[in-house]
Coordinates of C-alpha atoms in Angstrom, one line a residue:
M1 CA -7.0 -51.6 -6.8
T2 CA -8.8 -50.3 -3.6
P3 CA -8.6 -46.9 -2.0
R4 CA -6.6 -48.4 0.9
S5 CA -3.9 -49.8 -1.5
L6 CA -3.4 -46.4 -3.0
L7 CA -3.0 -44.8 0.4
E8 CA -0.3 -47.5 1.2
L9 CA 1.4 -46.5 -2.1
L10 CA 1.4 -42.9 -1.2
L11 CA 2.7 -43.3 2.4
P12 CA 6.4 -43.5 1.2
P13 CA 7.9 -40.1 0.5
L14 CA 6.8 -38.0 -2.5
S15 CA 10.1 -36.5 -3.5
F16 CA 8.5 -33.7 -5.6
V17 CA 6.4 -32.4 -2.7
S18 CA 8.5 -29.7 -1.1
S19 CA 5.9 -28.1 1.3
L20 CA 2.4 -28.4 2.6
T21 CA 1.4 -25.8 0.0
T22 CA 2.8 -27.9 -2.8
L23 CA 1.1 -31.0 -1.4
A24 CA -2.3 -29.2 -1.3
E25 CA -1.7 -28.0 -4.9
F26 CA -0.8 -31.5 -6.0
Q27 CA -4.0 -33.0 -4.5
L28 CA -6.2 -30.3 -5.9
S29 CA -4.6 -30.4 -9.4
L30 CA -4.8 -34.2 -9.6
R31 CA -8.5 -34.2 -8.7
S32 CA -9.3 -31.4 -11.1
W33 CA -7.3 -33.0 -13.9
W34 CA -8.8 -36.4 -13.5
H35 CA -12.3 -35.1 -13.9
A36 CA -11.4 -33.2 -17.1
K37 CA -8.9 -35.7 -18.5
N38 CA -8.7 -36.8 -22.1
D39 CA -6.0 -39.3 -21.7
A40 CA -4.7 -40.8 -18.4
T41 CA -1.0 -40.4 -19.0
V42 CA 1.7 -38.4 -17.3
R43 CA 2.3 -36.4 -20.4
E44 CA -1.3 -35.3 -20.5
Y45 CA -1.2 -34.4 -16.9
I46 CA 1.9 -32.3 -17.4
D47 CA 0.3 -30.6 -20.4
W48 CA -2.8 -29.8 -18.3
L49 CA -0.6 -28.3 -15.6
R50 CA 1.0 -26.1 -18.2
R51 CA -2.3 -25.0 -19.6
K52 CA -3.5 -24.1 -16.1
E53 CA -0.3 -22.2 -15.4
Q54 CA 0.5 -24.4 -12.4
T55 CA 4.0 -23.1 -12.2
Q56 CA 4.9 -24.4 -8.7
L57 CA 4.1 -28.0 -9.6
L58 CA 5.7 -27.7 -13.0
R59 CA 8.9 -26.5 -11.3
E60 CA 8.8 -29.4 -8.9
L61 CA 8.4 -32.0 -11.7
R62 CA 10.8 -30.4 -14.2
D63 CA 13.8 -32.6 -14.9
N64 CA 13.0 -34.8 -11.9
R65 CA 12.8 -38.4 -13.1
E66 CA 12.0 -39.8 -9.6
A67 CA 9.1 -37.3 -9.3
L68 CA 7.7 -38.2 -12.7
Q69 CA 7.9 -41.9 -11.8
E70 CA 5.9 -41.3 -8.6
V71 CA 3.3 -39.4 -10.5
G72 CA 3.2 -42.1 -13.1
T73 CA 2.6 -44.8 -10.5
I74 CA -0.3 -42.8 -9.0
I75 CA -1.9 -42.2 -12.4
R76 CA -1.6 -45.9 -13.3
A77 CA -3.2 -46.8 -10.1
L78 CA -6.1 -44.5 -10.9
S79 CA -6.4 -45.9 -14.4
D80 CA -6.6 -49.5 -13.1
A81 CA -9.5 -48.5 -10.8
T82 CA -13.2 -48.3 -11.6
D83 CA -14.8 -44.9 -11.7
S84 CA -16.2 -45.3 -8.2
Q85 CA -12.9 -46.5 -6.9
A86 CA -11.0 -43.7 -8.6
K87 CA -13.4 -41.2 -7.0
G88 CA -12.7 -42.8 -3.6
L89 CA -8.9 -42.7 -4.3
L90 CA -9.0 -39.0 -5.1
D91 CA -11.1 -38.4 -2.0
E92 CA -8.6 -40.3 0.2
L93 CA -5.8 -38.0 -1.1
S94 CA -7.0 -35.4 1.3
L95 CA -6.1 -37.6 4.2
I96 CA -2.4 -37.5 3.5
K97 CA -0.6 -35.8 6.4
V98 CA 2.8 -34.5 7.2
G99 CA 4.1 -38.0 7.7
I100 CA 4.8 -38.4 4.0
F101 CA 7.7 -35.9 4.2
T102 CA 11.2 -37.3 4.4
L103 CA 13.8 -36.1 6.9
H104 CA 15.5 -33.8 4.4
Q105 CA 12.2 -31.9 4.0
Q106 CA 12.5 -30.5 7.5
L107 CA 14.1 -27.5 5.9
N108 CA 10.9 -26.9 3.9
E109 CA 8.9 -27.0 7.1
N110 CA 11.1 -24.2 8.4
D111 CA 10.3 -22.3 5.1
A112 CA 6.6 -22.9 5.8
R113 CA 6.9 -21.6 9.4
Y114 CA 8.8 -18.5 8.2
E115 CA 6.3 -17.9 5.4
Q116 CA 3.4 -18.0 7.8
E117 CA 5.1 -15.6 10.3
Y118 CA 6.0 -13.3 7.5
L119 CA 2.4 -13.3 6.2
D120 CA 1.2 -12.6 9.8
Q121 CA 3.5 -9.6 9.9
V122 CA 2.2 -8.3 6.5
Y123 CA -1.4 -8.7 7.6
S124 CA -0.8 -6.9 10.9
R125 CA 1.1 -4.1 9.0
Y126 CA -1.2 -3.5 6.1
S127 CA -4.7 -4.5 7.4
R128 CA -5.1 -1.2 9.3
L129 CA -5.9 2.1 7.6
R130 CA -4.5 5.2 9.0
T131 CA -7.1 7.9 8.3
F132 CA -5.8 11.4 8.4
G133 CA -7.2 13.2 11.5
T134 CA -8.1 10.0 13.3
A135 CA -5.1 7.7 13.4
D136 CA -2.8 10.6 14.2
L137 CA -5.1 12.3 16.7
R138 CA -6.6 9.3 18.5
E139 CA -4.0 6.6 17.7
V140 CA -6.8 4.7 15.9
K141 CA -6.1 2.4 13.0
Q142 CA -9.3 1.5 11.1
P143 CA -9.6 -2.2 10.0
L144 CA -9.0 -2.0 6.2
D145 CA -11.2 -5.0 5.5
L146 CA -14.1 -3.0 7.0
A147 CA -13.1 0.5 5.7
Y148 CA -12.1 -0.4 2.2
V149 CA -14.3 0.6 -0.7
S150 CA -13.6 -1.0 -4.1
L151 CA -12.1 1.6 -6.4
A152 CA -12.9 2.0 -10.1
M153 CA -10.3 2.3 -12.8
S154 CA -10.1 2.9 -16.5
T155 CA -7.6 1.1 -18.8
T156 CA -7.9 3.6 -21.7
S157 CA -5.9 6.8 -22.2
D158 CA -9.0 8.9 -22.5
G159 CA -10.5 7.6 -19.2
S160 CA -13.5 5.9 -20.9
G161 CA -14.8 2.8 -19.4
R162 CA -15.2 2.0 -15.7
Y163 CA -14.0 -1.2 -14.2
D164 CA -13.8 -2.6 -10.7
A165 CA -10.1 -2.4 -9.7
A166 CA -9.8 -5.8 -7.9
P167 CA -10.9 -8.1 -10.7
T168 CA -9.1 -5.9 -13.3
L169 CA -5.8 -6.3 -11.4
R170 CA -6.4 -10.0 -11.1
Q171 CA -6.8 -10.3 -14.8
N172 CA -3.6 -8.3 -15.4
P173 CA -0.5 -9.7 -13.7
R174 CA 1.5 -6.5 -14.5
M175 CA -0.1 -3.1 -14.4
T176 CA 0.7 0.5 -13.7
I177 CA -1.8 2.5 -11.7
Q178 CA -1.9 6.2 -12.0
G179 CA -4.2 8.6 -10.1
A180 CA -4.5 12.0 -8.5
A181 CA -3.3 12.8 -5.0
G182 CA -5.6 11.1 -2.5
S183 CA -7.2 8.8 -5.1
G184 CA -6.4 5.7 -3.1
K185 CA -3.3 4.3 -4.8
S186 CA -1.4 3.4 -1.7
T187 CA -4.5 2.1 0.0
L188 CA -5.2 -0.1 -3.0
L189 CA -1.7 -1.7 -2.7
S190 CA -2.2 -2.1 1.1
W191 CA -5.4 -3.9 0.4
L192 CA -3.7 -6.2 -2.1
A193 CA -1.0 -7.0 0.5
M194 CA -3.6 -7.7 3.1
K195 CA -5.6 -10.0 0.7
C196 CA -2.4 -11.9 -0.2
A197 CA -1.6 -12.4 3.5
D198 CA -5.1 -13.5 4.5
R199 CA -5.3 -17.3 4.2
R200 CA -8.6 -17.7 6.0
D201 CA -10.9 -17.3 3.0
L202 CA -10.5 -20.3 0.7
N203 CA -12.3 -18.3 -2.0
N204 CA -9.9 -15.4 -1.8
P205 CA -8.2 -15.3 -5.3
W206 CA -5.1 -13.6 -3.9
R207 CA -4.4 -16.1 -1.0
N208 CA -1.6 -18.0 -2.7
G209 CA 0.4 -14.8 -3.4
I210 CA 3.4 -13.6 -1.3
P211 CA 3.2 -9.8 -1.1
F212 CA 6.3 -7.5 -1.1
F213 CA 5.5 -3.8 -0.6
I214 CA 8.1 -1.3 -1.7
R215 CA 7.8 2.4 -1.1
L216 CA 10.1 4.2 -3.5
R217 CA 10.3 7.3 -1.4
S218 CA 12.0 5.2 1.4
L219 CA 14.7 4.2 -1.0
V220 CA 15.7 7.7 -2.2
E221 CA 18.8 7.9 -0.1
Q222 CA 20.0 4.4 -1.1
G223 CA 19.1 4.6 -4.7
V224 CA 15.7 3.5 -6.1
T225 CA 16.5 0.1 -7.6
P226 CA 15.1 -2.2 -4.9
S227 CA 17.4 -5.0 -3.8
V228 CA 15.6 -8.3 -4.3
S229 CA 17.4 -9.9 -1.4
L230 CA 15.8 -7.1 0.8
F231 CA 12.2 -7.5 -0.3
T232 CA 11.1 -8.6 3.1
R233 CA 12.9 -5.7 4.8
H234 CA 11.3 -3.2 2.4
T235 CA 7.9 -4.7 3.3
I236 CA 8.3 -5.0 7.1
D237 CA 10.4 -2.5 9.1
P238 CA 13.3 -4.5 10.6
A239 CA 12.9 -2.6 13.8
V240 CA 9.5 -4.3 14.2
W241 CA 10.4 -7.8 12.8
D242 CA 13.9 -8.7 11.6
K243 CA 13.8 -12.4 11.0
T244 CA 16.0 -13.5 8.1
P245 CA 14.3 -15.6 5.5
P246 CA 15.5 -19.2 5.3
E247 CA 18.1 -19.8 2.6
S248 CA 16.5 -19.9 -0.9
W249 CA 13.0 -19.2 0.4
L250 CA 12.7 -15.8 -1.3
Y251 CA 14.1 -17.0 -4.6
D252 CA 11.9 -20.1 -4.5
V253 CA 8.9 -17.8 -4.1
L254 CA 10.1 -15.7 -7.0
D255 CA 10.9 -18.6 -9.2
A256 CA 7.5 -20.2 -8.6
G257 CA 5.8 -17.0 -9.6
R258 CA 4.1 -16.6 -6.2
A259 CA 5.4 -13.1 -5.5
V260 CA 3.1 -10.1 -5.8
V261 CA 5.4 -7.1 -5.9
L262 CA 3.7 -3.8 -5.0
I263 CA 5.7 -0.7 -5.8
D264 CA 4.4 2.7 -4.6
G265 CA 5.2 6.2 -5.7
V266 CA 7.1 6.5 -9.0
D267 CA 6.3 10.3 -8.9
E268 CA 8.2 10.6 -5.6
I269 CA 11.6 9.9 -7.1
S270 CA 13.6 12.1 -9.4
T271 CA 13.6 11.9 -13.2
V272 CA 17.1 10.5 -13.2
Q273 CA 16.1 7.9 -10.7
R274 CA 13.0 7.0 -12.8
R275 CA 15.2 5.9 -15.7
A276 CA 17.2 3.5 -13.5
F277 CA 14.0 2.3 -11.9
W278 CA 12.3 1.4 -15.1
E279 CA 15.4 -0.4 -16.3
W280 CA 15.3 -2.4 -13.0
V281 CA 11.6 -3.2 -13.5
G282 CA 12.3 -4.6 -16.9
Q283 CA 15.2 -6.7 -15.7
F284 CA 13.3 -8.0 -12.7
C285 CA 10.4 -9.1 -15.0
D286 CA 12.8 -10.8 -17.3
S287 CA 14.3 -12.7 -14.4
Y288 CA 11.0 -13.7 -12.8
P289 CA 8.5 -13.7 -15.6
N290 CA 5.6 -15.3 -13.6
C291 CA 5.5 -12.8 -10.7
R292 CA 2.8 -10.2 -10.5
V293 CA 4.0 -6.6 -10.4
Y294 CA 1.8 -3.5 -9.7
I295 CA 3.2 0.0 -9.7
T296 CA 1.5 3.3 -8.6
S297 CA 2.2 6.9 -9.4
R298 CA 0.5 10.3 -9.6
H299 CA 0.0 11.3 -13.2
I300 CA 3.4 12.0 -14.9
P301 CA 3.1 13.9 -18.2
S302 CA 4.8 12.7 -21.3
E303 CA 7.4 14.8 -23.0
A304 CA 6.3 17.8 -25.1
G305 CA 5.2 16.6 -28.5
G306 CA 3.7 13.4 -27.3
G307 CA 5.1 9.9 -26.9
I308 CA 6.4 8.1 -23.8
S309 CA 9.0 10.0 -21.9
A310 CA 11.8 8.7 -19.8
N311 CA 9.8 9.9 -16.8
W312 CA 7.0 7.4 -17.5
N313 CA 8.4 4.5 -19.4
P314 CA 7.2 1.1 -18.0
P315 CA 8.1 -2.0 -19.9
A316 CA 5.8 -2.7 -22.9
H317 CA 4.1 -5.7 -21.4
F318 CA 2.6 -3.6 -18.5
A319 CA -1.0 -2.7 -18.8
A320 CA -1.9 0.9 -18.0
S321 CA -4.7 2.0 -15.7
H322 CA -6.0 5.2 -14.1
L323 CA -8.0 5.4 -10.9
L324 CA -11.3 7.3 -11.3
D325 CA -13.3 9.6 -9.1
M326 CA -15.9 8.0 -6.8
T327 CA -19.5 8.1 -7.9
T328 CA -22.4 9.1 -5.6
T329 CA -23.0 5.5 -4.8
D330 CA -19.3 5.0 -4.0
R331 CA -19.3 8.1 -1.8
T332 CA -22.3 6.9 0.2
L333 CA -20.8 3.5 0.7
F334 CA -17.4 5.1 1.7
I335 CA -19.1 7.2 4.3
E336 CA -20.9 4.2 5.7
K337 CA -17.9 2.0 5.9
W338 CA -15.6 4.8 7.2
H339 CA -17.8 5.2 10.2
D340 CA -18.5 1.4 10.6
S341 CA -14.8 0.7 10.8
L342 CA -14.3 3.2 13.6
L343 CA -17.4 1.9 15.4
A344 CA -16.0 -1.6 15.2
I345 CA -13.1 -0.7 17.4
E346 CA -14.4 2.1 19.6
G347 CA -15.6 1.2 23.1
D348 CA -16.4 4.6 24.5
P349 CA -20.2 5.0 24.6
E350 CA -20.1 8.7 24.1
I351 CA -17.8 8.5 21.1
R352 CA -19.9 5.7 19.6
R353 CA -22.9 7.9 20.0
E354 CA -21.1 10.8 18.2
L355 CA -20.0 8.5 15.4
T356 CA -23.5 7.1 14.9
E357 CA -25.0 10.5 14.7
A358 CA -22.3 11.7 12.3
Q359 CA -22.8 8.6 10.1
A360 CA -26.6 9.2 9.9
G361 CA -26.4 12.9 9.3
L362 CA -23.5 13.4 6.7
P363 CA -25.2 11.8 3.6
D364 CA -28.2 14.1 4.0
K365 CA -26.0 17.2 4.4
L366 CA -24.0 16.3 1.3
G367 CA -27.3 16.0 -0.6
D368 CA -28.2 19.6 0.2
P369 CA -27.7 21.8 -2.9
L370 CA -26.0 24.4 -0.7
N371 CA -23.2 21.9 -0.1
Q372 CA -22.5 21.1 -3.7
R373 CA -18.9 22.2 -3.4
V374 CA -18.0 20.0 -0.5
R375 CA -20.0 17.2 -2.2
D376 CA -17.7 17.5 -5.2
L377 CA -14.7 17.2 -2.9
C378 CA -15.9 13.8 -1.8
R379 CA -15.2 12.3 -5.2
N380 CA -11.7 11.7 -3.9
P381 CA -11.2 9.1 -1.1
L382 CA -8.7 11.2 0.9
L383 CA -10.8 14.3 0.8
C384 CA -13.9 12.3 1.6
A385 CA -12.2 10.8 4.7
M386 CA -11.1 14.3 5.7
V387 CA -14.7 15.6 5.4
C388 CA -15.9 12.6 7.5
T389 CA -13.3 13.5 10.1
L390 CA -14.1 17.2 10.3
H391 CA -17.9 16.5 10.3
W392 CA -17.5 14.1 13.2
R393 CA -14.8 15.9 15.2
H394 CA -16.4 19.4 14.8
K395 CA -20.0 18.4 15.5
G396 CA -21.5 18.6 12.0
Y397 CA -19.1 21.2 10.5
L398 CA -18.6 21.0 6.7
P399 CA -16.0 23.0 4.8
T400 CA -17.1 25.0 1.9
E401 CA -13.9 25.1 -0.2
R402 CA -11.0 22.7 -0.8
V403 CA -8.6 25.2 0.8
D404 CA -10.8 25.5 3.8
L405 CA -10.7 21.7 4.1
Y406 CA -6.8 21.7 4.0
D407 CA -6.6 24.6 6.4
R408 CA -8.9 23.0 8.9
C409 CA -7.1 19.7 8.8
C410 CA -3.7 21.3 9.2
R411 CA -4.9 23.4 12.1
M412 CA -6.6 20.4 13.7
L413 CA -3.4 18.4 13.7
L414 CA -1.4 21.3 15.2
E415 CA -4.0 22.0 17.9
E416 CA -4.2 18.4 18.9
R417 CA -0.6 18.1 19.9
N418 CA -1.4 18.4 23.6
R419 CA -4.1 15.6 23.4
Q420 CA -1.7 13.0 22.2
R421 CA -1.2 10.1 24.7
D422 CA 2.0 8.5 25.9
I423 CA 4.3 11.3 24.7
G424 CA 4.9 13.1 27.9
P425 CA 4.8 16.8 28.8
I426 CA 5.8 19.6 26.4
A427 CA 9.4 20.7 26.8
E428 CA 9.5 23.9 28.9
E429 CA 11.3 25.9 26.2
M430 CA 8.4 25.0 23.8
S431 CA 5.7 26.2 26.2
E432 CA 5.0 29.4 24.2
F433 CA 5.1 27.7 20.8
S434 CA 1.7 28.7 19.3
L435 CA -0.5 27.4 16.5
G436 CA 0.6 30.4 14.4
D437 CA 4.3 29.6 15.1
G438 CA 3.7 26.0 13.9
E439 CA 2.0 27.3 10.7
V440 CA 4.9 29.6 10.0
V441 CA 7.6 27.0 10.5
L442 CA 5.8 24.3 8.5
Q443 CA 5.0 26.6 5.7
R444 CA 8.6 27.7 5.4
L445 CA 9.9 24.2 5.6
A446 CA 7.4 22.9 3.0
W447 CA 8.3 25.8 0.7
H448 CA 12.1 25.2 1.0
M449 CA 11.6 21.5 0.2
V450 CA 9.6 22.5 -3.0
Q451 CA 11.9 25.3 -4.0
N452 CA 15.2 23.5 -3.4
K453 CA 16.0 20.9 -6.0
D454 CA 18.0 17.7 -5.7
G455 CA 20.8 16.9 -8.2
S456 CA 18.3 16.0 -10.9
G457 CA 16.2 19.2 -10.6
D458 CA 13.3 17.5 -8.8
Q459 CA 11.8 18.7 -5.6
Q460 CA 13.0 17.0 -2.4
I461 CA 10.6 14.5 -0.9
E462 CA 12.7 13.5 2.1
I463 CA 15.5 15.7 3.7
S464 CA 17.9 15.1 6.5
Q465 CA 16.9 16.4 9.9
E466 CA 20.1 18.5 9.9
E467 CA 18.9 20.3 6.7
A468 CA 15.4 20.7 8.1
S469 CA 16.8 22.2 11.2
R470 CA 18.7 24.8 9.2
W471 CA 15.6 25.9 7.4
I472 CA 13.6 25.9 10.6
Q473 CA 16.3 28.1 12.2
K474 CA 15.7 30.7 9.5
A475 CA 11.9 30.7 10.3
L476 CA 12.2 31.0 14.1
P477 CA 12.7 34.9 14.1
L478 CA 9.2 35.1 12.7
C479 CA 7.6 33.4 15.8
R480 CA 5.7 35.7 18.1
S481 CA 7.3 34.8 21.4
T482 CA 10.9 35.9 22.1
K483 CA 11.3 32.8 24.1
T484 CA 10.3 30.6 21.1
Q485 CA 12.7 32.6 18.9
G486 CA 15.5 31.4 21.0
V487 CA 14.7 27.7 21.0
A488 CA 17.1 25.4 19.2
A489 CA 15.7 24.4 15.7
S490 CA 16.3 20.7 16.5
V491 CA 14.0 21.0 19.5
V492 CA 11.3 22.6 17.3
L493 CA 11.7 19.8 14.7
E494 CA 11.4 17.1 17.4
H495 CA 8.3 18.8 18.7
L496 CA 6.6 18.9 15.3
I497 CA 7.4 15.2 14.6
L498 CA 6.2 14.0 18.0
R499 CA 3.2 16.2 18.5
T500 CA 1.6 16.7 15.0
G501 CA 0.6 14.5 12.2
L502 CA 2.2 16.8 9.6
L503 CA 5.8 15.7 9.9
R504 CA 7.3 12.3 10.5
E505 CA 10.7 10.5 10.7
P506 CA 10.4 7.9 7.9
S507 CA 13.8 6.5 8.8
R508 CA 16.6 7.4 11.1
G509 CA 17.9 10.9 10.5
L510 CA 15.3 11.9 7.8
V511 CA 12.1 13.9 7.8
D512 CA 9.2 14.2 5.4
F513 CA 5.5 15.2 5.2
P514 CA 3.6 11.9 5.4
H515 CA 1.2 13.0 2.7
R516 CA 2.4 15.3 -0.1
T517 CA -1.1 16.9 -0.4
F518 CA -0.5 18.8 2.8
Q519 CA 3.1 19.6 2.0
E520 CA 2.0 21.2 -1.2
Y521 CA -0.7 23.1 0.5
L522 CA 1.6 24.5 3.1
A523 CA 4.2 25.2 0.4
A524 CA 1.6 27.2 -1.5
C525 CA 1.0 29.3 1.7
G526 CA 4.8 29.7 2.1
A527 CA 5.1 30.7 -1.5
Q528 CA 2.6 33.5 -0.9
G529 CA 4.7 34.7 1.9
Q530 CA 7.9 34.5 -0.1
R531 CA 6.2 36.4 -3.1
A532 CA 7.7 33.7 -5.4
L533 CA 4.7 32.8 -7.6
W534 CA 6.3 32.7 -11.0
A535 CA 4.9 30.5 -13.8
G536 CA 8.0 28.4 -14.0
E537 CA 7.4 27.0 -10.5
A538 CA 3.8 25.9 -11.2
G539 CA 4.9 22.5 -12.6
W540 CA 5.4 21.0 -9.2
M541 CA 1.8 21.3 -8.4
A542 CA -0.7 19.0 -9.9
G543 CA -4.3 19.8 -10.8
A544 CA -5.9 21.9 -8.1
F545 CA -2.5 22.8 -6.6
V546 CA -1.5 24.9 -9.6
F547 CA -4.6 27.0 -9.0
C548 CA -3.8 27.0 -5.3
L549 CA -0.4 28.6 -6.0
L550 CA -1.8 31.2 -8.3
Q551 CA -4.5 32.0 -5.8
A552 CA -2.3 31.7 -2.6
R553 CA -2.9 35.3 -1.5
E554 CA -6.7 35.0 -1.7
W555 CA -6.8 31.5 -0.1
C556 CA -4.2 31.8 2.5
G557 CA -4.9 35.3 3.7
S558 CA -6.5 34.0 6.8
M559 CA -3.3 32.4 7.9
R560 CA -0.2 34.2 9.2
L561 CA 2.4 33.8 6.5
P562 CA 6.1 34.1 6.6
S563 CA 7.5 37.3 5.2
Q564 CA 10.8 37.7 3.4

């Protein structure tokens, strides 16, 4: 048996090969198995596939007599060859081209084309990092592959142990990821989506996964049990790309265990919705046991007395993890990569000079004992990015307190509204709408969203624009200008959505704060103005925000606050 005769044997259709991906997997698996084989039989090959968890090939071969016969013919040809001939035969397998596919496999080529287009869309959507204070102000999206710093996590309840997040996730196909506000949970999931979609690096361990990114906050209005049939629409906004998957493609991906399901924000749905969500997760995992599933949330406490509550009740087979603060080494690398990612896409020589100077000067400033407080803030990726932004944008300025950092960022976004590009001139009736007016309106809106509960007793994450306009209307009499006081609330809302980074329209007819950190800070300021700081309301604030509420008068005294 010569290498050429095996090629001739392989030129007829291989019925079990349903796609180029399966063909590549078959070639690689056969080569790997042959070098490690104990017995050159079809049964031994199938057992080897099972041990290696080659679910796609196993599915192709399962209950397919013709496919088993084809594999048996190939294995017998290899067995009849000498060792050198067998090596040549295996090498020649890489020469097999698309011509081996039969006419009925044209549909699978359509699947492959759709899959590649979908992955291109995922990469485009999730490979750019929107950094607060840069993306919104300058319309810049930093390349995530340049900006990303590997996070550390613990897998124990007491937080002991420190492990790199990427290999830990790879070793655990189902995992919950909890962390504080701004700890990088959503960015980590975006990074995973990007890695799955990036097929260029053959050594990328995520490259065979098909990512589906589900933001639970976007499903609040429709219920928070994601529809499997809409996974692609949850991941990519249909307004951007609305191609319908070929029939059976999505379920083939799920059945083969190729899906990497990324679910973000359990803390952003109500307690009642969480019960239904966890039930859905369990049912999904039972239906598709080989898919990877990663779920993020802020820390959700268990019920009083210990134990797992209905609020946080993932299926038992999920591993638990907690994102940890950045170390000094992490912080230094973060600062370096944050600036590098902007320099990589910035063409203006003056801005490049400013960025280079900021990058060189910030680490030394943070090392100064006088800047210990701001250095401590930089343990958190979001806060560290905000410090980088302010230091660069304000020519070396460093905040001294966390509240100063939030205050500066909120003011910066409000003040930058006139520098936005491609928005058009400010409406004439909004010409006297001041920074102070914006603060008052946003504080009142944030406080109402925190104070008013949904049907389950949880704070509202997204509200209708009609409801937001009603609350804004109540705040307008507090504006300084008589002209502004008479503006329609809907006009003010549109102005804040278009010209600041503090409000957005996540979907048609809805409004929310893009990051809850700033909603909670503004709500604390609004609470001070409402004189509503009672202990029973402290639960909605986590960590530092509880303290922020209790100290709102001291911290927010420099801002003009809404009165009763």
